[in-house]
Coordinates of C-alpha atoms and ligand atoms in Angstrom, one line a residue:
M1 CA 0.0 0.0 0.0
A2 CA 1.4 3.3 -1.0
N3 CA 1.7 5.8 1.9
A4 CA 0.3 8.5 -0.3
S5 CA -3.1 6.8 -0.2
V6 CA -3.3 6.7 3.6
S7 CA -5.7 9.3 4.9
P8 CA -4.7 11.3 8.0
L9 CA -5.3 9.6 11.3
P10 CA -8.1 11.1 13.3
A11 CA -7.6 12.3 16.9
P12 CA -6.2 11.5 19.4
L13 CA -3.1 10.4 17.6
G14 CA -1.1 12.7 15.5
E15 CA 1.5 12.2 12.7
G16 CA 3.9 9.3 13.2
S17 CA 1.8 7.2 15.7
T18 CA -0.1 4.1 14.9
P19 CA -3.6 3.4 16.1
R20 CA -4.6 0.5 18.3
V21 CA -8.2 -0.7 17.8
R22 CA -10.1 -3.5 19.2
F23 CA -12.9 -5.9 18.4
C24 CA -14.3 -7.2 21.6
P25 CA -17.5 -9.3 21.3
S26 CA -19.1 -11.4 23.9
P27 CA -18.8 -15.0 22.7
T28 CA -22.6 -15.6 22.7
G29 CA -23.6 -17.9 19.8
N30 CA -23.0 -17.4 16.2
P31 CA -21.9 -13.9 15.2
H32 CA -24.5 -11.7 13.5
V33 CA -23.7 -9.6 10.4
G34 CA -23.8 -6.3 12.4
L35 CA -21.0 -7.6 14.6
V36 CA -19.1 -8.7 11.5
R37 CA -19.4 -5.2 10.1
T38 CA -18.0 -3.8 13.3
A39 CA -15.1 -6.2 13.2
L40 CA -14.5 -5.3 9.5
F41 CA -14.4 -1.5 10.0
N42 CA -12.0 -1.9 12.9
W43 CA -9.8 -4.2 10.8
A44 CA -9.9 -2.0 7.8
F45 CA -9.1 1.0 9.9
A46 CA -6.1 -0.8 11.6
R47 CA -4.8 -2.1 8.3
H48 CA -5.2 1.3 6.5
H49 CA -3.2 3.1 9.1
Q50 CA -0.8 0.2 9.6
G51 CA -2.0 0.0 13.2
T52 CA -2.8 -2.9 15.6
M53 CA -5.9 -4.9 15.7
V54 CA -6.6 -6.3 19.2
F55 CA -9.1 -9.1 19.5
R56 CA -10.5 -9.4 23.0
I57 CA -13.2 -11.7 24.3
E58 CA -15.7 -10.2 26.7
D59 CA -16.7 -13.3 28.5
T60 CA -17.5 -12.1 31.9
D61 CA -21.0 -13.4 31.8
A62 CA -20.4 -17.0 32.8
A63 CA -24.0 -17.9 32.5
R64 CA -24.2 -17.0 28.8
D65 CA -20.7 -17.6 27.5
S66 CA -19.7 -21.1 26.5
E67 CA -16.4 -22.5 25.3
E68 CA -18.3 -23.6 22.2
S69 CA -19.4 -20.2 21.2
Y70 CA -15.9 -18.9 21.9
E71 CA -14.5 -21.5 19.4
Q72 CA -17.2 -20.6 16.9
L73 CA -16.3 -16.9 17.1
L74 CA -12.6 -17.6 16.4
D75 CA -13.5 -19.9 13.6
S76 CA -15.8 -17.2 12.1
M77 CA -13.0 -14.6 12.2
R78 CA -10.5 -16.9 10.6
W79 CA -13.0 -17.8 7.9
L80 CA -13.6 -14.2 7.2
G81 CA -9.9 -13.5 7.0
L82 CA -10.1 -10.7 9.6
D83 CA -6.8 -11.4 11.2
W84 CA -5.7 -9.9 14.5
D85 CA -2.3 -8.8 15.8
E86 CA -3.0 -9.4 19.5
G87 CA -5.6 -11.8 21.0
P88 CA -6.6 -15.4 21.4
G89 CA -4.1 -17.8 19.8
T90 CA -1.8 -14.9 18.9
G91 CA -1.0 -13.6 22.3
G92 CA 0.6 -10.2 22.8
P93 CA 1.9 -7.8 25.4
H94 CA -1.4 -7.4 27.1
A95 CA -2.4 -11.1 27.5
P96 CA -4.6 -12.6 28.5
Y97 CA -7.2 -11.4 26.0
R98 CA -10.2 -13.2 27.6
Q99 CA -11.8 -11.1 30.3
S100 CA -12.7 -14.2 32.3
Q101 CA -9.0 -14.5 32.9
R102 CA -8.4 -10.9 34.0
M103 CA -10.6 -10.7 37.1
D104 CA -7.7 -9.7 39.4
L105 CA -7.0 -6.7 37.3
Y106 CA -10.6 -5.4 37.5
K107 CA -10.7 -5.9 41.3
D108 CA -7.5 -4.0 41.6
V109 CA -8.8 -1.1 39.5
A110 CA -12.1 -1.0 41.4
E111 CA -10.2 -0.8 44.7
K112 CA -8.1 2.1 43.4
L113 CA -11.2 4.0 42.2
L114 CA -12.9 3.5 45.6
A115 CA -9.8 4.6 47.5
A116 CA -9.4 7.7 45.5
G117 CA -13.1 8.6 45.8
Y118 CA -13.9 8.2 42.0
A119 CA -16.4 5.5 43.1
Y120 CA -18.3 4.7 46.2
P121 CA -20.3 1.9 47.8
C122 CA -24.0 2.2 47.2
Y123 CA -26.2 0.4 49.7
C124 CA -29.6 1.2 48.2
T125 CA -31.8 -1.8 47.7
T126 CA -33.7 -2.4 44.4
E127 CA -37.0 -1.6 46.1
E128 CA -35.6 1.7 47.4
L129 CA -34.2 2.6 44.0
D130 CA -37.5 1.8 42.3
T131 CA -39.6 3.8 44.8
R132 CA -37.4 6.9 44.4
R133 CA -37.3 6.5 40.6
D134 CA -41.1 6.4 40.4
A135 CA -41.4 9.4 42.6
A136 CA -38.9 11.4 40.5
R137 CA -40.8 10.4 37.4
A138 CA -44.1 11.5 38.9
A139 CA -42.5 14.8 39.7
G140 CA -41.2 15.2 36.2
K141 CA -37.6 15.0 37.4
P142 CA -34.7 13.0 35.9
S143 CA -35.2 9.4 37.0
G144 CA -31.7 8.0 37.1
Y145 CA -29.8 7.3 40.2
D146 CA -30.2 10.2 42.6
G147 CA -26.8 10.2 44.3
H148 CA -28.2 9.0 47.6
C149 CA -25.0 7.2 48.7
R150 CA -22.5 9.6 47.1
D151 CA -21.3 11.1 50.4
L152 CA -22.3 8.8 53.2
S153 CA -20.5 9.3 56.5
A154 CA -18.4 6.5 57.9
G155 CA -21.0 6.1 60.6
R156 CA -23.8 5.8 58.1
K157 CA -21.9 3.1 56.1
A158 CA -21.2 1.2 59.3
A159 CA -24.9 1.4 60.2
Y160 CA -25.9 0.0 56.8
E161 CA -23.5 -2.8 57.1
A162 CA -24.7 -3.6 60.6
E163 CA -28.2 -3.9 59.1
G164 CA -26.7 -6.6 56.9
R165 CA -27.0 -4.6 53.7
T166 CA -24.6 -5.3 50.9
S167 CA -23.2 -2.7 48.5
I168 CA -22.4 -2.3 44.9
V169 CA -19.6 -0.1 43.6
R170 CA -20.9 3.0 41.9
F171 CA -18.9 5.4 39.7
R172 CA -19.2 9.1 40.6
M173 CA -20.0 11.1 37.5
P174 CA -18.6 14.6 37.3
D175 CA -21.1 17.4 37.7
E176 CA -20.3 19.0 34.4
A177 CA -21.3 18.3 30.8
I178 CA -19.2 15.9 28.8
T179 CA -18.3 16.8 25.3
F180 CA -16.5 14.6 22.7
T181 CA -16.1 14.5 19.0
D182 CA -17.5 11.3 17.6
L183 CA -15.5 10.2 14.5
V184 CA -18.7 9.5 12.7
R185 CA -21.2 11.9 14.2
G186 CA -19.2 15.0 15.1
E187 CA -19.4 16.8 18.4
I188 CA -21.7 15.4 21.0
T189 CA -22.4 17.0 24.4
V190 CA -24.2 15.3 27.2
Q191 CA -25.6 17.1 30.3
P192 CA -24.8 15.7 33.7
E193 CA -28.5 15.1 34.6
N194 CA -28.6 12.6 31.7
V195 CA -25.7 10.5 32.9
P196 CA -26.3 9.5 36.6
D197 CA -23.7 7.6 38.7
Y198 CA -23.7 4.0 37.6
G199 CA -22.7 0.6 38.9
I200 CA -19.4 -0.9 38.1
V201 CA -19.2 -3.9 40.5
R202 CA -22.0 -6.1 41.6
A203 CA -22.7 -6.8 45.3
N204 CA -21.2 -10.2 44.9
G205 CA -17.9 -8.6 43.7
A206 CA -18.4 -9.4 40.0
P207 CA -17.2 -6.5 37.8
L208 CA -19.7 -5.2 35.1
Y209 CA -19.2 -4.4 31.5
T210 CA -19.3 -0.7 32.4
L211 CA -16.0 -1.3 34.2
V212 CA -14.2 -4.0 32.4
N213 CA -14.6 -2.7 28.9
P214 CA -13.0 0.7 29.4
V215 CA -10.5 -0.7 31.9
D216 CA -9.3 -3.1 29.2
D217 CA -9.3 -0.5 26.6
A218 CA -7.1 1.6 28.9
L219 CA -4.7 -1.2 29.8
M220 CA -4.5 -2.4 26.2
E221 CA -3.8 1.2 25.1
I222 CA -6.6 1.4 22.7
T223 CA -6.6 4.6 20.7
H224 CA -9.8 4.4 18.7
V225 CA -13.0 2.7 19.7
L226 CA -15.2 1.9 16.7
R227 CA -18.4 0.2 17.6
G228 CA -22.1 0.1 17.0
E229 CA -24.5 3.0 17.6
D230 CA -26.3 1.0 20.3
L231 CA -23.3 1.8 22.6
L232 CA -23.3 5.5 22.0
S233 CA -25.2 6.1 25.2
S234 CA -22.5 4.4 27.3
T235 CA -19.8 6.6 25.9
P236 CA -20.1 9.7 28.2
R237 CA -19.8 7.6 31.3
Q238 CA -16.9 5.6 29.8
I239 CA -15.2 8.9 29.0
A240 CA -15.6 10.0 32.7
L241 CA -14.2 6.7 33.9
Y242 CA -11.4 7.1 31.5
R243 CA -10.5 10.5 32.8
A244 CA -10.4 9.0 36.3
L245 CA -8.1 6.2 35.0
V246 CA -5.8 8.8 33.4
E247 CA -5.6 10.7 36.7
L248 CA -4.8 7.5 38.5
G249 CA -2.1 6.7 36.0
I250 CA -3.8 3.6 34.8
A251 CA -4.7 5.0 31.3
K252 CA -2.5 7.1 29.1
D253 CA -5.2 9.0 27.2
T254 CA -8.9 8.9 26.4
P255 CA -9.5 7.1 23.1
A256 CA -11.4 8.6 20.2
F257 CA -14.9 7.1 19.7
G258 CA -16.7 6.4 16.4
H259 CA -20.2 4.9 16.4
L260 CA -21.2 3.0 13.4
P261 CA -24.7 3.3 12.1
Y262 CA -27.5 0.9 12.9
V263 CA -28.1 -1.9 10.4
M264 CA -31.8 -2.2 9.5
G265 CA -33.6 -5.3 8.4
E266 CA -37.0 -6.2 7.1
G267 CA -39.7 -3.6 7.6
N268 CA -37.1 -0.9 8.5
K269 CA -36.6 -2.4 11.9
K270 CA -33.2 -2.8 13.5
L271 CA -31.7 -6.1 12.5
S272 CA -31.7 -8.1 15.7
K273 CA -29.3 -10.9 16.7
R274 CA -32.2 -13.2 16.5
D275 CA -33.2 -12.4 12.9
P276 CA -32.4 -15.4 10.8
Q277 CA -31.1 -13.1 8.1
A278 CA -28.5 -11.8 10.6
S279 CA -26.6 -15.0 11.2
L280 CA -23.2 -15.3 9.7
N281 CA -23.4 -19.0 9.6
L282 CA -26.3 -18.7 7.2
Y283 CA -24.1 -17.0 4.7
R284 CA -21.3 -19.4 5.2
E285 CA -23.6 -22.4 4.6
R286 CA -25.1 -20.8 1.5
G287 CA -21.7 -20.4 0.1
F288 CA -21.0 -16.7 0.2
L289 CA -17.3 -16.0 -0.3
P290 CA -15.8 -14.2 2.7
E291 CA -14.6 -11.4 0.4
G292 CA -18.1 -11.1 -1.2
L293 CA -19.8 -10.9 2.2
L294 CA -17.3 -8.4 3.5
N295 CA -17.5 -6.3 0.4
Y296 CA -21.2 -6.1 0.9
L297 CA -21.0 -5.4 4.6
S298 CA -18.6 -2.6 4.0
L299 CA -21.3 -0.8 2.1
L300 CA -23.4 -0.7 5.3
G301 CA -22.5 2.9 6.2
W302 CA -19.5 3.4 3.9
S303 CA -18.8 3.6 0.2
I304 CA -15.6 3.5 -1.8
A305 CA -16.9 5.8 -4.5
E306 CA -20.2 6.8 -6.1
D307 CA -21.4 4.1 -8.5
R308 CA -18.9 1.6 -7.3
D309 CA -20.0 -1.5 -5.4
I310 CA -17.5 -4.2 -6.1
F311 CA -13.9 -4.1 -4.8
S312 CA -11.3 -6.3 -3.2
M313 CA -10.2 -6.3 0.4
D314 CA -7.0 -4.7 -0.6
E315 CA -8.9 -1.8 -2.3
L316 CA -11.1 -1.5 0.8
V317 CA -8.1 -1.2 3.1
A318 CA -6.4 1.3 0.8
A319 CA -9.5 3.5 0.7
F320 CA -11.0 3.1 4.1
D321 CA -11.5 6.3 6.0
I322 CA -13.6 6.5 9.2
A323 CA -14.5 10.1 8.3
D324 CA -16.4 8.7 5.3
V325 CA -18.7 6.6 7.4
N326 CA -22.3 7.8 7.2
A327 CA -24.2 8.3 10.5
N328 CA -27.6 7.3 8.9
P329 CA -29.0 3.8 9.4
A330 CA -28.0 1.4 6.7
R331 CA -30.4 -1.1 5.2
F332 CA -29.4 -4.7 4.9
D333 CA -30.5 -5.8 1.4
L334 CA -30.2 -9.5 0.8
K335 CA -30.6 -9.2 -3.0
K336 CA -27.7 -6.7 -3.2
A337 CA -25.6 -8.9 -0.9
E338 CA -26.2 -11.8 -3.4
H339 CA -25.3 -9.6 -6.3
V340 CA -22.1 -8.5 -4.8
N341 CA -21.2 -12.1 -3.9
A342 CA -21.9 -13.2 -7.5
E343 CA -19.5 -10.6 -8.8
H344 CA -16.8 -11.9 -6.5
I345 CA -17.5 -15.5 -7.7
R346 CA -16.9 -14.3 -11.3
M347 CA -13.6 -12.7 -10.3
L348 CA -12.1 -16.0 -9.0
D349 CA -9.8 -17.9 -11.2
V350 CA -11.4 -21.1 -12.3
K351 CA -9.2 -23.3 -10.2
T352 CA -10.0 -21.4 -7.0
F353 CA -13.7 -21.5 -7.9
T354 CA -13.6 -25.2 -8.6
E355 CA -11.9 -25.9 -5.2
A356 CA -14.2 -23.5 -3.3
C357 CA -17.3 -25.5 -4.4
G358 CA -15.9 -28.6 -2.7
P359 CA -18.2 -28.7 0.3
W360 CA -21.4 -28.4 -1.9
L361 CA -20.3 -31.4 -4.0
K362 CA -20.3 -33.7 -0.9
A363 CA -22.5 -34.8 1.9
P364 CA -24.5 -33.4 3.6
F365 CA -25.3 -31.0 0.7
A366 CA -25.0 -33.3 -2.3
P367 CA -27.5 -36.2 -2.6
W368 CA -25.2 -38.5 -4.6
A369 CA -22.8 -41.0 -3.2
P370 CA -19.1 -40.0 -3.0
E371 CA -18.3 -42.8 -5.5
A372 CA -20.7 -41.2 -8.1
F373 CA -18.8 -37.9 -8.1
D374 CA -16.7 -37.5 -11.2
A375 CA -13.9 -35.0 -10.8
E376 CA -13.2 -34.8 -14.5
K377 CA -16.8 -34.0 -15.4
W378 CA -16.9 -31.4 -12.6
T379 CA -13.8 -29.7 -13.8
R380 CA -15.3 -29.5 -17.3
I381 CA -18.6 -28.0 -16.2
A382 CA -17.2 -25.7 -13.5
P383 CA -16.4 -22.7 -15.8
Y384 CA -20.1 -22.6 -17.0
A385 CA -21.3 -22.7 -13.4
Q386 CA -18.9 -20.0 -12.3
T387 CA -20.5 -17.4 -14.6
R388 CA -24.0 -18.3 -13.4
V389 CA -24.2 -19.1 -9.6
T390 CA -25.0 -16.4 -7.0
V391 CA -23.8 -18.4 -4.0
L392 CA -21.6 -21.6 -4.1
S393 CA -24.4 -23.7 -2.8
D394 CA -26.3 -23.1 -6.1
I395 CA -23.8 -25.5 -7.6
T396 CA -25.4 -28.7 -6.1
D397 CA -28.6 -28.4 -8.1
N398 CA -26.8 -27.2 -11.2
V399 CA -24.6 -30.2 -11.6
D400 CA -26.6 -33.0 -10.0
F401 CA -27.6 -34.4 -13.4
L402 CA -24.0 -35.3 -14.0
F403 CA -23.7 -37.5 -10.9
L404 CA -27.2 -38.9 -10.2
D405 CA -28.2 -42.2 -11.8
E406 CA -31.4 -40.6 -12.9
P407 CA -32.2 -36.9 -13.2
V408 CA -34.2 -35.4 -10.3
D409 CA -37.9 -36.1 -10.6
D410 CA -39.6 -32.7 -10.4
E411 CA -43.3 -32.8 -11.2
A412 CA -43.6 -29.0 -11.7
S413 CA -40.6 -28.9 -14.2
W414 CA -41.9 -31.9 -16.0
T415 CA -45.4 -30.4 -16.5
K416 CA -44.0 -27.1 -17.5
A417 CA -41.7 -28.5 -20.2
M418 CA -43.8 -31.3 -21.6
K419 CA -46.4 -29.2 -23.4
G420 CA -47.8 -29.5 -26.9
D421 CA -46.6 -32.8 -28.4
P422 CA -43.5 -33.6 -26.5
V423 CA -43.4 -37.2 -27.8
A424 CA -43.2 -36.0 -31.4
L425 CA -40.5 -33.4 -30.6
L426 CA -38.4 -35.7 -28.4
T427 CA -38.6 -38.5 -31.0
T428 CA -37.3 -36.2 -33.8
A429 CA -34.7 -34.6 -31.5
R430 CA -33.4 -38.0 -30.4
A431 CA -32.9 -39.0 -34.1
H432 CA -31.0 -35.9 -34.9
L433 CA -29.0 -36.1 -31.6
E434 CA -28.1 -39.7 -32.4
A435 CA -26.5 -38.6 -35.6
A436 CA -24.8 -35.5 -34.2
D437 CA -21.1 -35.0 -33.3
W438 CA -21.0 -35.4 -29.5
S439 CA -17.7 -33.7 -29.2
D440 CA -19.2 -30.4 -30.4
P441 CA -21.9 -28.6 -28.5
E442 CA -22.7 -26.6 -31.7
S443 CA -23.6 -29.9 -33.5
L444 CA -25.9 -30.8 -30.6
K445 CA -27.5 -27.5 -30.7
N446 CA -28.2 -27.8 -34.5
A447 CA -29.7 -31.2 -33.9
V448 CA -32.3 -29.7 -31.4
L449 CA -32.8 -26.7 -33.6
T450 CA -33.5 -28.8 -36.7
A451 CA -35.9 -31.0 -34.7
G452 CA -37.7 -27.8 -33.5
E453 CA -38.0 -26.5 -37.0
A454 CA -39.7 -29.7 -38.1
H455 CA -42.4 -29.1 -35.5
G456 CA -42.6 -25.3 -35.9
L457 CA -40.8 -24.6 -32.6
K458 CA -38.1 -22.0 -31.9
L459 CA -35.0 -23.3 -30.2
G460 CA -36.1 -22.1 -26.7
K461 CA -39.3 -24.1 -26.9
A462 CA -37.7 -27.1 -28.5
Q463 CA -34.9 -27.4 -26.0
A464 CA -37.1 -27.3 -22.9
P465 CA -38.3 -30.9 -23.1
V466 CA -34.8 -32.1 -23.9
R467 CA -33.4 -30.2 -20.8
V468 CA -36.0 -31.7 -18.5
A469 CA -35.5 -35.2 -19.9
V470 CA -31.8 -35.0 -19.3
T471 CA -31.4 -32.8 -16.2
G472 CA -34.8 -32.9 -14.6
R473 CA -34.9 -29.1 -14.4
T474 CA -36.3 -26.3 -16.5
V475 CA -33.3 -24.0 -15.8
G476 CA -29.7 -24.8 -15.5
L477 CA -26.3 -24.5 -17.2
P478 CA -25.9 -24.2 -21.0
L479 CA -27.8 -27.2 -22.3
F480 CA -25.5 -28.3 -25.2
E481 CA -22.3 -28.1 -23.2
S482 CA -24.2 -30.0 -20.4
L483 CA -25.1 -32.8 -22.9
E484 CA -21.6 -33.0 -24.2
I485 CA -20.2 -33.4 -20.7
L486 CA -22.8 -35.9 -19.6
G487 CA -22.1 -37.9 -22.8
R488 CA -24.0 -39.4 -25.7
E489 CA -25.0 -42.7 -24.1
K490 CA -26.4 -41.3 -20.9
S491 CA -28.1 -38.4 -22.6
L492 CA -29.8 -40.6 -25.2
A493 CA -30.9 -43.1 -22.5
R494 CA -32.5 -40.2 -20.5
V495 CA -34.4 -39.1 -23.6
D496 CA -35.6 -42.7 -24.1
A497 CA -36.7 -42.8 -20.4
A498 CA -38.6 -39.6 -20.9
L499 CA -40.3 -41.0 -24.0
A500 CA -41.2 -44.1 -22.1
K501 CA -42.7 -42.1 -19.3
L502 CA -44.7 -40.0 -21.8
A503 CA -46.0 -43.2 -23.4
G504 CA -46.8 -44.7 -20.0
Ligands
LIG1 N1 -18.7 -6.8 24.4 C1 -19.4 -5.6 24.0 C2 -20.5 -5.9 23.0 O1 -20.4 -6.9 22.3 C3 -18.4 -4.6 23.4 C4 -18.9 -3.3 23.3 C5 -17.8 -2.3 22.8 O2 -17.4 -2.4 21.7 O3 -17.5 -1.4 23.6 O4 -21.5 -5.3 23.0
LIG2 ZN1 -27.2 4.2 46.9

């Protein structure tokens, strides 16, 4: 990558420094496309600026996080090709990169915050908090935490403890407005009444996301936090915590924040994790290419140029600029995703395409036995498939006629193609095909053309019954090349079988 193409690095780093970004999902289940878009933008930003991509696992929620989903997440990232410089499997100067293995660090930071007065124990019970919140609401006042335990005397604390109350650790928000420049949205100011003091450690001592996420960003020296818009509301309180960490010497500097736009699904609703359309595994199983899917996902909030949708990962990295990310919600459009993927399939060299289809030519996707697969036939038909399929899984139905003993039996296709006088047409076509040169698709085409003419049918109408007789389907790869590759004997036998069925 030429240095000239590298856009200037946004705050807080200046010339000569390299950014450190992070991708830090919770390992809950199979990743959704919104999360993949976040990973992609962080990765592209890091690669564009020759920075460092940190991959951290936020697995502090023991109830929801499983080893299996952790493995799944790593596997997904590897499949996508979004490599990381520090993180699981790679290690790095800030290891470990799994929060479940960093509990001592959080405990230590929480104690320092308490000791220095940036945080305080809060003894309020849930019922008390609820009652006071309802009262504040009724009076039209801000309904967040009211600061009740901010400045308890030592005697009051002792009394609460004597009552057997437990306490959470609550962070003390400063009493002034917080202003920051979002890399996507520009300047944002939040008034103190909108950001009440908030919990950072549970009564049982378990640290919360509100603490561990910024603490790790600080310890791992993250310079730019690029994440989904849903986290925008937590940014002012994280900035306040960051400032405390800087004053305590735990953090060097507050990172810059950029919030990526929402991804909208069907009916203009936010694409939710539970939406079937949102699951990365779905795209993998359908045979999206990682670069096709990533190319499409990069268009959710960003564009390389007007009127340009298709580009490689290298081009994306060279052009990516966080300043070009649009704050407006982006709509996930499956048709467009498929179109972009199809273009990437066309761009592969034939050999790569032929190999990439491997899984869809085997169980559990392919209905034929492994012994029935013929690599030579596959290699010959692959180039015709490459220019036609949208996703790699399309391949199975497109080539099954080559490997199945008999073509698939599809009632609807049969009825659609066997119109008029199919017996007369197929009988004539068979005679011409028998006499044709089977090493030349042109000769096979002329055979069907001539047969059609004899019955007053154009080529399109004449070839439909032949196609269904031989492949079982009304649509598929170019017919005459398909016939040539299947071979004379099998093709004619299938026409005979169709004639027998029509006679029966
Ligand atoms: N683990 C958090 C999440 O997945 C990360 C949030 C962040 O990027 O700050 O929502
Ligand atoms: Zn309290």
